[in-house]
Coordinates of C-alpha atoms and ligand atoms in Angstrom, one line a residue:
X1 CA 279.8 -64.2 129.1
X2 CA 277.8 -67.3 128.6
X3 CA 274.2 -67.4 130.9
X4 CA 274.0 -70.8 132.4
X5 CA 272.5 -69.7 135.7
X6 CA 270.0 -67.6 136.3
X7 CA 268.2 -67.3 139.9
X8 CA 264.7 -65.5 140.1
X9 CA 263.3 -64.4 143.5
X10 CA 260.6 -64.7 144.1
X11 CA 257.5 -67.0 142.9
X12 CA 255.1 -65.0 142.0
X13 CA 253.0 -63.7 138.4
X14 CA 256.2 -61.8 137.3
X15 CA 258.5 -64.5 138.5
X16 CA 257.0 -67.1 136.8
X17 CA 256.5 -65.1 133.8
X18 CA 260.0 -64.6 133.8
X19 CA 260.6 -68.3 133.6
X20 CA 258.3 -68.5 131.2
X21 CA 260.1 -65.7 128.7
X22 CA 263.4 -67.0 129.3
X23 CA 262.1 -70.4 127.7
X24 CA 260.3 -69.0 125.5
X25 CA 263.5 -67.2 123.8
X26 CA 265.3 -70.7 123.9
X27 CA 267.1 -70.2 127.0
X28 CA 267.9 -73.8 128.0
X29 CA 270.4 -73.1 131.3
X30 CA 269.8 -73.7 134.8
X31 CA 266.7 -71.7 136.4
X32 CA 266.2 -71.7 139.8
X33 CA 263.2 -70.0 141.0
X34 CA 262.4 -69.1 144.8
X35 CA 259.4 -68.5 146.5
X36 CA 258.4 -67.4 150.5
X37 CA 255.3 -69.2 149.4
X38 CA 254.8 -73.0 149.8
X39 CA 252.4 -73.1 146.7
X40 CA 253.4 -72.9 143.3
X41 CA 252.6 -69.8 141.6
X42 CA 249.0 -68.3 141.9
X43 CA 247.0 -65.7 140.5
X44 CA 246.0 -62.7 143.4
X45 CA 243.0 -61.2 141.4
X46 CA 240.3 -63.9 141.9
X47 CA 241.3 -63.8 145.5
X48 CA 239.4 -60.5 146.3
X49 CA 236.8 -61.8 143.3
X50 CA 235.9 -65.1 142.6
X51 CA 237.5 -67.1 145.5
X52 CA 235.7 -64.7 148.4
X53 CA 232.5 -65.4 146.6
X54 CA 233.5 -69.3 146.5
X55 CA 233.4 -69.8 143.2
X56 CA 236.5 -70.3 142.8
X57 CA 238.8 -72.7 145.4
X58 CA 242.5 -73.0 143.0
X59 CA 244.1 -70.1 141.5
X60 CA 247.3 -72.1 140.3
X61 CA 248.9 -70.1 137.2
X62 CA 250.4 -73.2 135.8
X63 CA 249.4 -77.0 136.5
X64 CA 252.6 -77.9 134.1
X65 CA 254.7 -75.8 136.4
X66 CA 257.7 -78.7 135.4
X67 CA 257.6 -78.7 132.0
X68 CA 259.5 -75.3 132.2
X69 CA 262.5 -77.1 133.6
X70 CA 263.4 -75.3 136.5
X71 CA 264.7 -75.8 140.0
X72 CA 261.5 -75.1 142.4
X73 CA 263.0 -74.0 145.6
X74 CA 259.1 -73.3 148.0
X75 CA 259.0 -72.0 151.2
X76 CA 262.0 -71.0 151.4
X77 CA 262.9 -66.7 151.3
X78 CA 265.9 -64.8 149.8
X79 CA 267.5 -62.6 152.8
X80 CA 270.6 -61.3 151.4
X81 CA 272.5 -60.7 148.4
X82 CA 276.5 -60.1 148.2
X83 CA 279.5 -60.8 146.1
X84 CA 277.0 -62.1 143.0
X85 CA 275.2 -64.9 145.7
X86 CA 271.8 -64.8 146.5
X87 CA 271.3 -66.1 150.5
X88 CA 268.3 -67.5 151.4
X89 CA 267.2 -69.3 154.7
X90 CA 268.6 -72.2 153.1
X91 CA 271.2 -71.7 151.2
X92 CA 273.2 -70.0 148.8
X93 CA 273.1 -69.6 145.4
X94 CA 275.8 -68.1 143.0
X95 CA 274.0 -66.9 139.5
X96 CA 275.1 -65.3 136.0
X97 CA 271.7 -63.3 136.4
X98 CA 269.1 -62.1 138.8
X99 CA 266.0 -61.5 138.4
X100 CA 264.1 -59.4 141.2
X101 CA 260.5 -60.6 141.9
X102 CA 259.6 -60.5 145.6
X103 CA 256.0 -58.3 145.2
X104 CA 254.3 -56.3 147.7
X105 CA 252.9 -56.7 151.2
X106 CA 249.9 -55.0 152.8
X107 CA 250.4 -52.7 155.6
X108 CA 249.4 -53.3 159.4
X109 CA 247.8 -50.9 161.3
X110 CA 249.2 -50.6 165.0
X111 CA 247.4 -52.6 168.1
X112 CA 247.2 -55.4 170.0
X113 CA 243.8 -56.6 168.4
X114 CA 243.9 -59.8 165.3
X115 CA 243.4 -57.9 161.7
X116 CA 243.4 -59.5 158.6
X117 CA 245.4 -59.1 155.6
X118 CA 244.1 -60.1 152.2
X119 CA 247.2 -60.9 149.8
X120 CA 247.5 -64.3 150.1
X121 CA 245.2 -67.1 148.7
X122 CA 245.1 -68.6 153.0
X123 CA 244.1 -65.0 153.8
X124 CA 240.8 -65.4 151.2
X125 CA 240.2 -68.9 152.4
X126 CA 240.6 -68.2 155.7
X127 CA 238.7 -65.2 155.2
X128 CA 235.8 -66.5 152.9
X129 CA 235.5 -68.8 155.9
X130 CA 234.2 -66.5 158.2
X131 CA 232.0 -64.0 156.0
X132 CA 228.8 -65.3 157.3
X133 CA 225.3 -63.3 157.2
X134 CA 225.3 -61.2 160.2
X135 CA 229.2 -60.8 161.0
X136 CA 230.1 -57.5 162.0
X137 CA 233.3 -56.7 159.5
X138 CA 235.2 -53.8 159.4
X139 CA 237.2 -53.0 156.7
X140 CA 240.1 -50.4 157.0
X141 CA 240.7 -48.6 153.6
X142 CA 238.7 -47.8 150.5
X143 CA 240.9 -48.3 148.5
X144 CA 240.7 -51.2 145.5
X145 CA 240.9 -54.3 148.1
X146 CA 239.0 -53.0 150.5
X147 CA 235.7 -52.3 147.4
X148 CA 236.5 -55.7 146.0
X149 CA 236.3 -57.2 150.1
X150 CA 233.0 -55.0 150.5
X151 CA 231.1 -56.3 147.7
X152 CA 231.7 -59.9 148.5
X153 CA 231.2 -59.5 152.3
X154 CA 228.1 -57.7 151.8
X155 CA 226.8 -60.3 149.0
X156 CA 227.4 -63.2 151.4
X157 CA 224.9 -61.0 154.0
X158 CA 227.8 -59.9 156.4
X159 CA 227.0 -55.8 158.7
X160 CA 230.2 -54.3 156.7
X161 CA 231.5 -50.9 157.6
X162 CA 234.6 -49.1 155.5
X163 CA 236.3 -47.1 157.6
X164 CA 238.5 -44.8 155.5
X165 CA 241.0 -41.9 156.6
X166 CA 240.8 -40.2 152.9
X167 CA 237.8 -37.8 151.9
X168 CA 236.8 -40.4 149.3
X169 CA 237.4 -44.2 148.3
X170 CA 239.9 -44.3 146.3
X171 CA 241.1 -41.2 146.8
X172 CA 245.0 -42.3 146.8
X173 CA 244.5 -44.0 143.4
X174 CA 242.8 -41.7 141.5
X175 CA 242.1 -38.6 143.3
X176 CA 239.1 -37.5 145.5
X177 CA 236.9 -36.3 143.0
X178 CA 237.1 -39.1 140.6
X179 CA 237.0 -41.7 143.7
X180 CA 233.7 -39.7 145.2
X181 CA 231.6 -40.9 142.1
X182 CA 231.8 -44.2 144.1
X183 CA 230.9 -43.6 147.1
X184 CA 227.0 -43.8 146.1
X185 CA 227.6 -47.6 145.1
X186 CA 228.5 -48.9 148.7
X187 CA 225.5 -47.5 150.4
X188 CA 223.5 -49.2 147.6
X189 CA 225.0 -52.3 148.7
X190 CA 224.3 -51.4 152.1
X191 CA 228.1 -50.8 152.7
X192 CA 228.1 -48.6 156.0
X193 CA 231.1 -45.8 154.2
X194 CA 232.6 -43.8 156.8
X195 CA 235.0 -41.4 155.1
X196 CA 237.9 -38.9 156.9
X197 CA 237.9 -41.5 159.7
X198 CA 241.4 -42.3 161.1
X199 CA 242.5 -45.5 163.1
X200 CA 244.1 -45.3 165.8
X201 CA 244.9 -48.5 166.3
X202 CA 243.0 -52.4 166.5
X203 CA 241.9 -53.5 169.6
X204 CA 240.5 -57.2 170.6
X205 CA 236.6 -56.7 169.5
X206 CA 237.0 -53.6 167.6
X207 CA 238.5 -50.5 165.8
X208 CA 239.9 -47.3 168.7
X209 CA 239.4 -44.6 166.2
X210 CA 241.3 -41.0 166.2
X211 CA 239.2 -38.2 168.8
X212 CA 238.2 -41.5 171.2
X213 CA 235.0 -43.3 169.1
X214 CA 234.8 -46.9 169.4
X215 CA 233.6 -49.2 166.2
X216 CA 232.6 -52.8 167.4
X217 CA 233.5 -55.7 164.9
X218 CA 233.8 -59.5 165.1
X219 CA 236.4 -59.2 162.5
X220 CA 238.8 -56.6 161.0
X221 CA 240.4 -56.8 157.5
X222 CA 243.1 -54.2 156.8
X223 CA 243.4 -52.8 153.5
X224 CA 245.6 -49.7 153.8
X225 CA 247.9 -50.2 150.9
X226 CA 251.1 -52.3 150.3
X227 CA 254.8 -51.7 150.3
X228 CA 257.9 -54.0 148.4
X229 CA 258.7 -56.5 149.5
X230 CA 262.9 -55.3 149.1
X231 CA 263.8 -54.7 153.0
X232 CA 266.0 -58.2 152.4
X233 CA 268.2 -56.5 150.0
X234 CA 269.2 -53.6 152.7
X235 CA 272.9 -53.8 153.1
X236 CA 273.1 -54.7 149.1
X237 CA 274.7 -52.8 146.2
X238 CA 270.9 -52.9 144.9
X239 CA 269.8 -49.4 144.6
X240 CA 266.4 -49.2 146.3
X241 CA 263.7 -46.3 145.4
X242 CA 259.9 -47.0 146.7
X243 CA 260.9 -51.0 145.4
X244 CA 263.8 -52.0 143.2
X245 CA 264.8 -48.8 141.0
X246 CA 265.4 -49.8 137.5
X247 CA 266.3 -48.2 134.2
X248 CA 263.6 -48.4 130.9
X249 CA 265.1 -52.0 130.6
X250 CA 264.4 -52.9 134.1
X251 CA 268.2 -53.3 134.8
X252 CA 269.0 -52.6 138.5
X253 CA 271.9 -50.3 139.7
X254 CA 273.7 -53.8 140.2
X255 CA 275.1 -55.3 136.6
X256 CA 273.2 -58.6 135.8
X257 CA 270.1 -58.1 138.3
X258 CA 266.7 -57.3 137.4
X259 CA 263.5 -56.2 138.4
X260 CA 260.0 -56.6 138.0
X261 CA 256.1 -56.4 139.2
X262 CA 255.2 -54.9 141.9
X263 CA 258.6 -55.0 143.8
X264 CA 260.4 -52.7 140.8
X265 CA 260.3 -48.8 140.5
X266 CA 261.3 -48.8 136.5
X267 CA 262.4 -44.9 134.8
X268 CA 259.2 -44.3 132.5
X269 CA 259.9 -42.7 129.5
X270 CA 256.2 -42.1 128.9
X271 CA 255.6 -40.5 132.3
X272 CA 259.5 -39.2 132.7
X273 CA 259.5 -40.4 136.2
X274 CA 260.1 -43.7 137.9
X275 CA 256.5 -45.4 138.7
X276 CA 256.4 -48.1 140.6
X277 CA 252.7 -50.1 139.7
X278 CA 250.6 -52.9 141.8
X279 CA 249.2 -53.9 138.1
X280 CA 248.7 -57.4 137.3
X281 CA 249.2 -56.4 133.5
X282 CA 252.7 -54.7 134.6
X283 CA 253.6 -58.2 136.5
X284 CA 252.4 -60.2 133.3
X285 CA 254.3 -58.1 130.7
X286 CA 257.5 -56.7 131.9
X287 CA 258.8 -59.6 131.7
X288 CA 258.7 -59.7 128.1
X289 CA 261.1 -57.2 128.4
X290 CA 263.6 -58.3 131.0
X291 CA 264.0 -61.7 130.0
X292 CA 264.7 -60.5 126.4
X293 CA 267.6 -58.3 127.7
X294 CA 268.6 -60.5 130.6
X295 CA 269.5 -62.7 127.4
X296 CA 271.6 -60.0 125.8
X297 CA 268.7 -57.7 124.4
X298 CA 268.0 -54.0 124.9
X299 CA 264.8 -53.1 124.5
X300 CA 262.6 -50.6 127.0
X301 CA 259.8 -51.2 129.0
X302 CA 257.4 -48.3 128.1
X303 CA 253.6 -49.3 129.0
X304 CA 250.4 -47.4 129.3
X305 CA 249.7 -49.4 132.4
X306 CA 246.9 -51.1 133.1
X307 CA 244.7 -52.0 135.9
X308 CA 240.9 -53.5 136.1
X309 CA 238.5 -53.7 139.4
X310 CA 234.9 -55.6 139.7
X311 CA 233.2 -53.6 142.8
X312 CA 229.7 -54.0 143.6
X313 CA 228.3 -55.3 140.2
X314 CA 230.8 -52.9 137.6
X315 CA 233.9 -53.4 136.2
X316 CA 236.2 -50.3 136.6
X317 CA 238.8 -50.0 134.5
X318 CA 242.2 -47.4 134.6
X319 CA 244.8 -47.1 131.5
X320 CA 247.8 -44.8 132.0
X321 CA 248.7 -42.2 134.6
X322 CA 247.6 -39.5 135.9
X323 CA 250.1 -37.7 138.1
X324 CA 251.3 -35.0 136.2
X325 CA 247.7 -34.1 135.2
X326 CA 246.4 -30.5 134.8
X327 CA 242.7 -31.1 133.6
X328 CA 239.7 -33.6 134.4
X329 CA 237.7 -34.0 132.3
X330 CA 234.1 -36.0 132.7
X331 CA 232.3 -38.5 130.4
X332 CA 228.7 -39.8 130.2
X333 CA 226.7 -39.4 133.5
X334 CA 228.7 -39.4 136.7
X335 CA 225.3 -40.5 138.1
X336 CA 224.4 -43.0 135.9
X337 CA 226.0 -46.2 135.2
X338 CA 228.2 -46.0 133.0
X339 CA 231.0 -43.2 132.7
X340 CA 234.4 -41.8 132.8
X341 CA 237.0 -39.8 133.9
X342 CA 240.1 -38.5 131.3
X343 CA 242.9 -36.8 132.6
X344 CA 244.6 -34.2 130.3
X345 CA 248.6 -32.8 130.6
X346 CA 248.8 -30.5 128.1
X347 CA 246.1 -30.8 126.2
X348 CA 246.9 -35.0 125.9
X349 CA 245.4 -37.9 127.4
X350 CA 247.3 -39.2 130.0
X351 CA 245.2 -41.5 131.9
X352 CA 241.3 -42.7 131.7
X353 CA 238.9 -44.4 134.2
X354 CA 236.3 -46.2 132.8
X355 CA 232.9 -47.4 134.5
X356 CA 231.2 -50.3 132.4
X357 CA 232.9 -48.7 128.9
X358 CA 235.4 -51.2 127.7
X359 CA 235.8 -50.1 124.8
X360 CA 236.2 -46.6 125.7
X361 CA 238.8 -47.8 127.8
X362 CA 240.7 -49.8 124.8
X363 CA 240.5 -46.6 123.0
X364 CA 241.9 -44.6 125.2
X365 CA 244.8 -46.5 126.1
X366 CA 245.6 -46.5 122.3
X367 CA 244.9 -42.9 122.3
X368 CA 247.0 -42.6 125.4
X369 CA 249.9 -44.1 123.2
X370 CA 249.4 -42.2 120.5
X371 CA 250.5 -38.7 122.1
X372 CA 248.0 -37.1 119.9
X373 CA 246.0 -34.1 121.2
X374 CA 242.9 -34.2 122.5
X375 CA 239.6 -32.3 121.5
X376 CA 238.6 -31.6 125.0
X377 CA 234.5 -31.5 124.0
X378 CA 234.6 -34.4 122.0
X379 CA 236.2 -36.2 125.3
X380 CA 233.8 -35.4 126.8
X381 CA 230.6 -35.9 124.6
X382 CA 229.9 -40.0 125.2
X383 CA 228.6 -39.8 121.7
X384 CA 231.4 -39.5 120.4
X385 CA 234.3 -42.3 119.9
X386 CA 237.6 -41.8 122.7
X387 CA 239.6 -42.5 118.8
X388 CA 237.9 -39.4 117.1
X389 CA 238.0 -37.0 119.9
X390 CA 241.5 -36.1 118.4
X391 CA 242.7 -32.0 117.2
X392 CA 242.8 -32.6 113.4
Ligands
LIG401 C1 243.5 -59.6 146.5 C2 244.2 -58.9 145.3 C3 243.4 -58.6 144.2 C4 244.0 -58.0 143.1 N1 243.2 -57.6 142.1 C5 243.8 -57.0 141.0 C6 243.0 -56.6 139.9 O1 241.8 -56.8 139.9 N2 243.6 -56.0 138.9 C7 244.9 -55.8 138.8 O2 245.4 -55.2 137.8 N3 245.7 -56.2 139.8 C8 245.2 -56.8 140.9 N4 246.0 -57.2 142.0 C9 247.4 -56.9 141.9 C10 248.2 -58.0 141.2 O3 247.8 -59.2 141.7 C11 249.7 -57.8 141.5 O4 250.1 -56.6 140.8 C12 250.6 -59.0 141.0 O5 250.3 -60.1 141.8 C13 252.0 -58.6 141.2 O6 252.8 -59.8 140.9 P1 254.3 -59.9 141.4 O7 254.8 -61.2 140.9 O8 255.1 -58.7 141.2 O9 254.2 -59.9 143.0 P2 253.5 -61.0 144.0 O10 252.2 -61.5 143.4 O11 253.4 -60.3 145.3 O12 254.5 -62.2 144.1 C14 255.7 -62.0 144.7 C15 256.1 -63.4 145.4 O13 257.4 -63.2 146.0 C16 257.4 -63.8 147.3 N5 258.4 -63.2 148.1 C17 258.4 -62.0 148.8 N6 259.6 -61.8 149.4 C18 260.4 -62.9 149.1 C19 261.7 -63.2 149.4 N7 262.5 -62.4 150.2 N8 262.2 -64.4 148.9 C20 261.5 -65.1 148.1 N9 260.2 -64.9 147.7 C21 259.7 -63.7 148.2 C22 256.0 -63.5 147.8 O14 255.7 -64.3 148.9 C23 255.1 -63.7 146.6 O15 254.7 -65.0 146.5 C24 245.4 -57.8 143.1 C25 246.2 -58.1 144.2 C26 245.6 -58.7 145.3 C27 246.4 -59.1 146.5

């Protein structure tokens, strides 16, 4: 069958990137591309970065958003999909291929009181806005978004507390051991961390914790985690699995849709599981893939992922995953400032956090590729290079 129309929802990094592939590969039908969004396509990560530090205002991905020839349908959501139509709030809109783009979106904690949400670039403008010296924030969750929130609140002079219901930041993402190395950083930054705290719910002028305490704040930001955004596709033949499950080749369960970013759950053959990842690397390269077999291709989707945060003055850096772990092992000073965590399955590297070691993290990820097995004191000995610490 020839492809002369294919529809992408949603306008985000992997939808756009998808447009981008399909011309690339000399696609030249019909594109449509539809976005909840009234901006054209931004980049999120200089929201929690650059843009709450206000050094940067525009995070536009592409200014020549027209040259790419496709029909730019803003503001406007998909809320259905039957019978090979997309329906949005506006319309409908028949297509030889979908492509499944629609993201994530932050949880909301329970209560009557105004929290923030920091996902969208009007959240960190409206945000940056108020992060004044003296405000009372409190930020629920320790998680990425909510270090990346604390270090520009606290560097623009604002009382910040982190209120988090885990025994460590991070904990979710990378354990509680690994995420308790950072802890030391936010009271450095004079971070207020409360840890094994839970919310029970916002109130006008404040957080009603679990057990009765009150925490005052003039503002509340809540950074809890996100889910996909796929509850429009309820009532579809889309097979839906923690976001959009997809095979290696990020084919849905339906024939001739899609999936990418953070909105897709794709079978890893690395890993042998389906992962679904909130990576801007994921959102930017996947879509290599899927537009090559959208176009008739079959190749598979098989990253070490990667993701990169800047909290309180480092860059922290994660290759890989580490959920079917069975050893930690440590790097370099866990005190000091620069260090890192490798996690072993059977006697490979699976996943490494890096703290200020780039290049330890480039070698690992290659290492991480390479399946080879690790020699487990060389891992850990800083002096020597993540490529040599190999069994020979
Ligand atoms: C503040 C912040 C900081 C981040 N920092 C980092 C970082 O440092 N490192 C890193 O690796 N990753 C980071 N990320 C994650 C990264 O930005 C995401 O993984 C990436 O944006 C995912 O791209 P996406 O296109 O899949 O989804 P999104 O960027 O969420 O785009 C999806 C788009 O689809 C739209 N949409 C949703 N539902 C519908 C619908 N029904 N119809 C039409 N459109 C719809 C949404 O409004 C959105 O515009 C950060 C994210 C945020 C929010």
């Amino acid at each position: 069958m020839r492809i002369e129309r294919v529809v992408i929802a949603g306008a985000g990094l992997a939808g756009l990137r998808t447009l981008e592939e399909l011309r690339a590969r000399g696609y030249q039908g019909a594109v449509t591309l539809i976005g909840t969004e009234a901006r054209p396509p931004y980049d999120r990560p200089p929201l929690s970065k650059g843009v709450l530090a206000g050094a940067v205002d525009d995070t536009t991905l592409r200014h020549d958003l027209s040259a790419l020839g496709a029909d730019l349908r803003l503001g406007e959501a998909a809320t259905g999909l039957a019978d090979g139509v997309l329906r949005t709030g506006r319309g409908e809109y028949a297509f030889d291929r979908l492509v499944l783009a629609t993201g994530a979106a932050p949880v909301q904690l329970p209560g009557p009181g105004p929290q923030r949400m920091l996902r969208t670039l009007d959240d960190a403008l409206s945000l940056r806005a108020v992060l004044k010296p003296g405000l009372r924030l409190a930020i629920v969750g320790a998680g990425w978004i909510g270090a990346e929130l604390a270090t520009a609140a606290a560097a623009r002079g604002c009382l910040v507390t982190v209120v988090e219901a885990g025994p460590a930041p991070l904990a979710a993402a990378i354990g509680a051991e690994a995420g308790a190395k950072t802890s030391r950083w936010y009271a450095a930054a004079g971070v207020d961390l409360r840890t094994g705290v839970h919310v029970a719910s916002v109130q006008p002028g404040g957080l009603a914790l679990a057990g009765g305490e009150w925490l005052a704040a003039d503002e509340i930001v809540t950074a809890i985690g996100v889910r996909p955004q796929v509850s429009w596709l309820a009532g579809s033949d889309v097979a839906l699995d923690n976001g959009v499950r997809t095979d290696e080749q990020l084919r849905a369960s339906v024939p001739g849709v899609f999936a990418a970013g953070d909105c897709a759950a794709f079978w890893s053959l690395r890993y042998r599981r389906l992962l679904r990842f909130e990576h801007w690397d994921v959102a930017l390269r996947a879509p290599e893939v899927l537009a090559a077999n959208l176009l008739g291709g079959s190749e598979n989707y098989d990253p070490v992922p990667y993701f990169w945060s800047e909290q309180f003055g480092r860059m922290v850096q994660y290759a890989g995953y580490h959920g079917g772990a069975d050893q930690l092992i440590w790097r370099g000073d866990t005190g000091g400032e620069r260090f890192a965590a490798c996690w072993l399955a059977a006697g490979k590297l699976v996943a490494l956090l890096t703290v200020a070691l780039p290049r330890d993290l480039q070698q690992g990820r290659r290492l991480i590729a390479s399946g080879q097995p690790v020699d487990a004191a060389g891992i850990a000995d800083p002096a020597v290079p993540v490529r040599d610490a190999v069994l020979r």
